[in-house]
Amino acid sequence: LAATSSPYHSKVYPNPAGNRLYVDYTLPDTVKGVFELCDLHGRIIHKEIINTQGRLTLDTHNLQAGIYYCKVYDADGVLYNQTKLVIIH
């Protein structure tokens, strides 16, 4: 995935996260976005199609404590954000 610099963004919080994770995002009006939560081995734990603007709320209580990566990208593979996330319980 190629990174781009633009006014489009996503914010993952809180970090570290306990039982709940929020993702606020803004993408171009003309694209469908994808949110992925991956483990350190690159395995996709959660994947969701997202609209151009909004907030995702993820229940993380069933995830093992550790380090994960959150990615927001479009259908063409343009990466808008990748964030390292720590899950604690």
PDB file of C-alpha atoms in Angstrom:
ATOM      1  CA  LEU A   1       0.000   0.000   0.000  1.00  0.00           C
ATOM      2  CA  ALA A   2       1.341   3.401  -0.960  1.00  0.00           C
ATOM      3  CA  ALA A   3       1.133   6.207   1.604  1.00  0.00           C
ATOM      4  CA  THR A   4      -0.278   9.605   0.696  1.00  0.00           C
ATOM      5  CA  SER A   5      -0.267  12.999   2.395  1.00  0.00           C
ATOM      6  CA  SER A   6      -3.659  14.708   2.285  1.00  0.00           C
ATOM      7  CA  PRO A   7      -6.300  16.381   4.431  1.00  0.00           C
ATOM      8  CA  TYR A   8      -7.925  12.979   4.882  1.00  0.00           C
ATOM      9  CA  HIS A   9      -7.138  11.242   8.111  1.00  0.00           C
ATOM     10  CA  SER A  10      -8.081   8.795  10.783  1.00  0.00           C
ATOM     11  CA  LYS A  11      -7.578   8.875  14.520  1.00  0.00           C
ATOM     12  CA  VAL A  12      -7.446   5.754  16.692  1.00  0.00           C
ATOM     13  CA  TYR A  13      -8.068   6.185  20.411  1.00  0.00           C
ATOM     14  CA  PRO A  14      -7.587   5.524  23.241  1.00  0.00           C
ATOM     15  CA  ASN A  15      -4.112   4.142  22.798  1.00  0.00           C
ATOM     16  CA  PRO A  16      -3.446   2.010  24.727  1.00  0.00           C
ATOM     17  CA  ALA A  17      -6.988   0.614  24.509  1.00  0.00           C
ATOM     18  CA  GLY A  18      -8.796  -1.538  27.029  1.00  0.00           C
ATOM     19  CA  ASN A  19     -12.189  -2.999  26.127  1.00  0.00           C
ATOM     20  CA  ARG A  20     -13.243  -0.470  23.505  1.00  0.00           C
ATOM     21  CA  LEU A  21     -11.542   1.264  20.585  1.00  0.00           C
ATOM     22  CA  TYR A  22     -12.729   4.261  18.557  1.00  0.00           C
ATOM     23  CA  VAL A  23     -11.674   5.233  15.044  1.00  0.00           C
ATOM     24  CA  ASP A  24     -12.667   8.658  13.683  1.00  0.00           C
ATOM     25  CA  TYR A  25     -12.004   9.065   9.981  1.00  0.00           C
ATOM     26  CA  THR A  26     -12.450  11.387   7.019  1.00  0.00           C
ATOM     27  CA  LEU A  27     -11.873  10.134   3.471  1.00  0.00           C
ATOM     28  CA  PRO A  28     -12.392  11.667   0.022  1.00  0.00           C
ATOM     29  CA  ASP A  29     -16.072  11.903  -1.007  1.00  0.00           C
ATOM     30  CA  THR A  30     -15.502   9.703  -4.034  1.00  0.00           C
ATOM     31  CA  VAL A  31     -13.962   6.639  -2.384  1.00  0.00           C
ATOM     32  CA  LYS A  32     -15.048   3.694  -0.324  1.00  0.00           C
ATOM     33  CA  GLY A  33     -12.667   3.072   2.511  1.00  0.00           C
ATOM     34  CA  VAL A  34     -11.492   0.001   4.364  1.00  0.00           C
ATOM     35  CA  PHE A  35     -10.518  -0.282   8.012  1.00  0.00           C
ATOM     36  CA  GLU A  36      -8.321  -3.185   9.086  1.00  0.00           C
ATOM     37  CA  LEU A  37      -7.050  -4.271  12.470  1.00  0.00           C
ATOM     38  CA  CYS A  38      -4.069  -6.615  12.083  1.00  0.00           C
ATOM     39  CA  ASP A  39      -1.840  -8.463  14.510  1.00  0.00           C
ATOM     40  CA  LEU A  40       1.967  -8.279  14.421  1.00  0.00           C
ATOM     41  CA  HIS A  41       2.071 -11.170  11.942  1.00  0.00           C
ATOM     42  CA  GLY A  42      -0.124  -9.290   9.473  1.00  0.00           C
ATOM     43  CA  ARG A  43      -3.212 -11.444  10.083  1.00  0.00           C
ATOM     44  CA  ILE A  44      -6.423  -9.472   9.701  1.00  0.00           C
ATOM     45  CA  ILE A  45      -8.334  -9.522  12.982  1.00  0.00           C
ATOM     46  CA  HIS A  46     -11.133  -7.194  11.865  1.00  0.00           C
ATOM     47  CA  LYS A  47     -11.972  -5.695   8.468  1.00  0.00           C
ATOM     48  CA  GLU A  48     -14.790  -3.292   7.715  1.00  0.00           C
ATOM     49  CA  ILE A  49     -15.912  -1.179   4.756  1.00  0.00           C
ATOM     50  CA  ILE A  50     -16.286   2.455   5.833  1.00  0.00           C
ATOM     51  CA  ASN A  51     -17.995   5.505   4.345  1.00  0.00           C
ATOM     52  CA  THR A  52     -16.334   8.828   3.677  1.00  0.00           C
ATOM     53  CA  GLN A  53     -16.659  10.144   7.235  1.00  0.00           C
ATOM     54  CA  GLY A  54     -17.623   8.727  10.585  1.00  0.00           C
ATOM     55  CA  ARG A  55     -16.649   6.824  13.691  1.00  0.00           C
ATOM     56  CA  LEU A  56     -16.121   3.114  14.237  1.00  0.00           C
ATOM     57  CA  THR A  57     -16.507   1.622  17.687  1.00  0.00           C
ATOM     58  CA  LEU A  58     -14.824  -1.739  18.194  1.00  0.00           C
ATOM     59  CA  ASP A  59     -15.216  -4.053  21.155  1.00  0.00           C
ATOM     60  CA  THR A  60     -11.692  -5.240  21.978  1.00  0.00           C
ATOM     61  CA  HIS A  61     -12.342  -7.200  25.182  1.00  0.00           C
ATOM     62  CA  ASN A  62     -11.946 -10.515  23.312  1.00  0.00           C
ATOM     63  CA  LEU A  63      -8.542  -9.602  21.858  1.00  0.00           C
ATOM     64  CA  GLN A  64      -5.355 -10.709  23.532  1.00  0.00           C
ATOM     65  CA  ALA A  65      -3.300  -7.952  25.107  1.00  0.00           C
ATOM     66  CA  GLY A  66      -0.526  -6.920  22.746  1.00  0.00           C
ATOM     67  CA  ILE A  67       0.429  -4.791  19.770  1.00  0.00           C
ATOM     68  CA  TYR A  68      -1.786  -4.418  16.704  1.00  0.00           C
ATOM     69  CA  TYR A  69      -1.856  -2.217  13.596  1.00  0.00           C
ATOM     70  CA  CYS A  70      -4.864  -0.215  12.419  1.00  0.00           C
ATOM     71  CA  LYS A  71      -4.976   0.686   8.725  1.00  0.00           C
ATOM     72  CA  VAL A  72      -7.351   2.921   6.787  1.00  0.00           C
ATOM     73  CA  TYR A  73      -7.079   2.737   3.006  1.00  0.00           C
ATOM     74  CA  ASP A  74      -9.231   3.028  -0.097  1.00  0.00           C
ATOM     75  CA  ALA A  75     -10.276   0.417  -2.650  1.00  0.00           C
ATOM     76  CA  ASP A  76      -7.262   1.316  -4.824  1.00  0.00           C
ATOM     77  CA  GLY A  77      -4.870   0.566  -1.968  1.00  0.00           C
ATOM     78  CA  VAL A  78      -4.024   4.191  -1.141  1.00  0.00           C
ATOM     79  CA  LEU A  79      -3.072   4.166   2.535  1.00  0.00           C
ATOM     80  CA  TYR A  80      -4.469   7.108   4.523  1.00  0.00           C
ATOM     81  CA  ASN A  81      -3.259   6.050   7.936  1.00  0.00           C
ATOM     82  CA  GLN A  82      -1.512   3.232   9.744  1.00  0.00           C
ATOM     83  CA  THR A  83      -1.355   3.350  13.528  1.00  0.00           C
ATOM     84  CA  LYS A  84       0.333   1.067  16.015  1.00  0.00           C
ATOM     85  CA  LEU A  85      -2.160   0.164  18.738  1.00  0.00           C
ATOM     86  CA  VAL A  86      -1.566  -1.389  22.146  1.00  0.00           C
ATOM     87  CA  ILE A  87      -4.359  -3.451  23.714  1.00  0.00           C
ATOM     88  CA  ILE A  88      -4.211  -3.828  27.512  1.00  0.00           C
ATOM     89  CA  HIS A  89      -6.593  -5.609  29.890  1.00  0.00           C
TER      90      HIS A  89
END
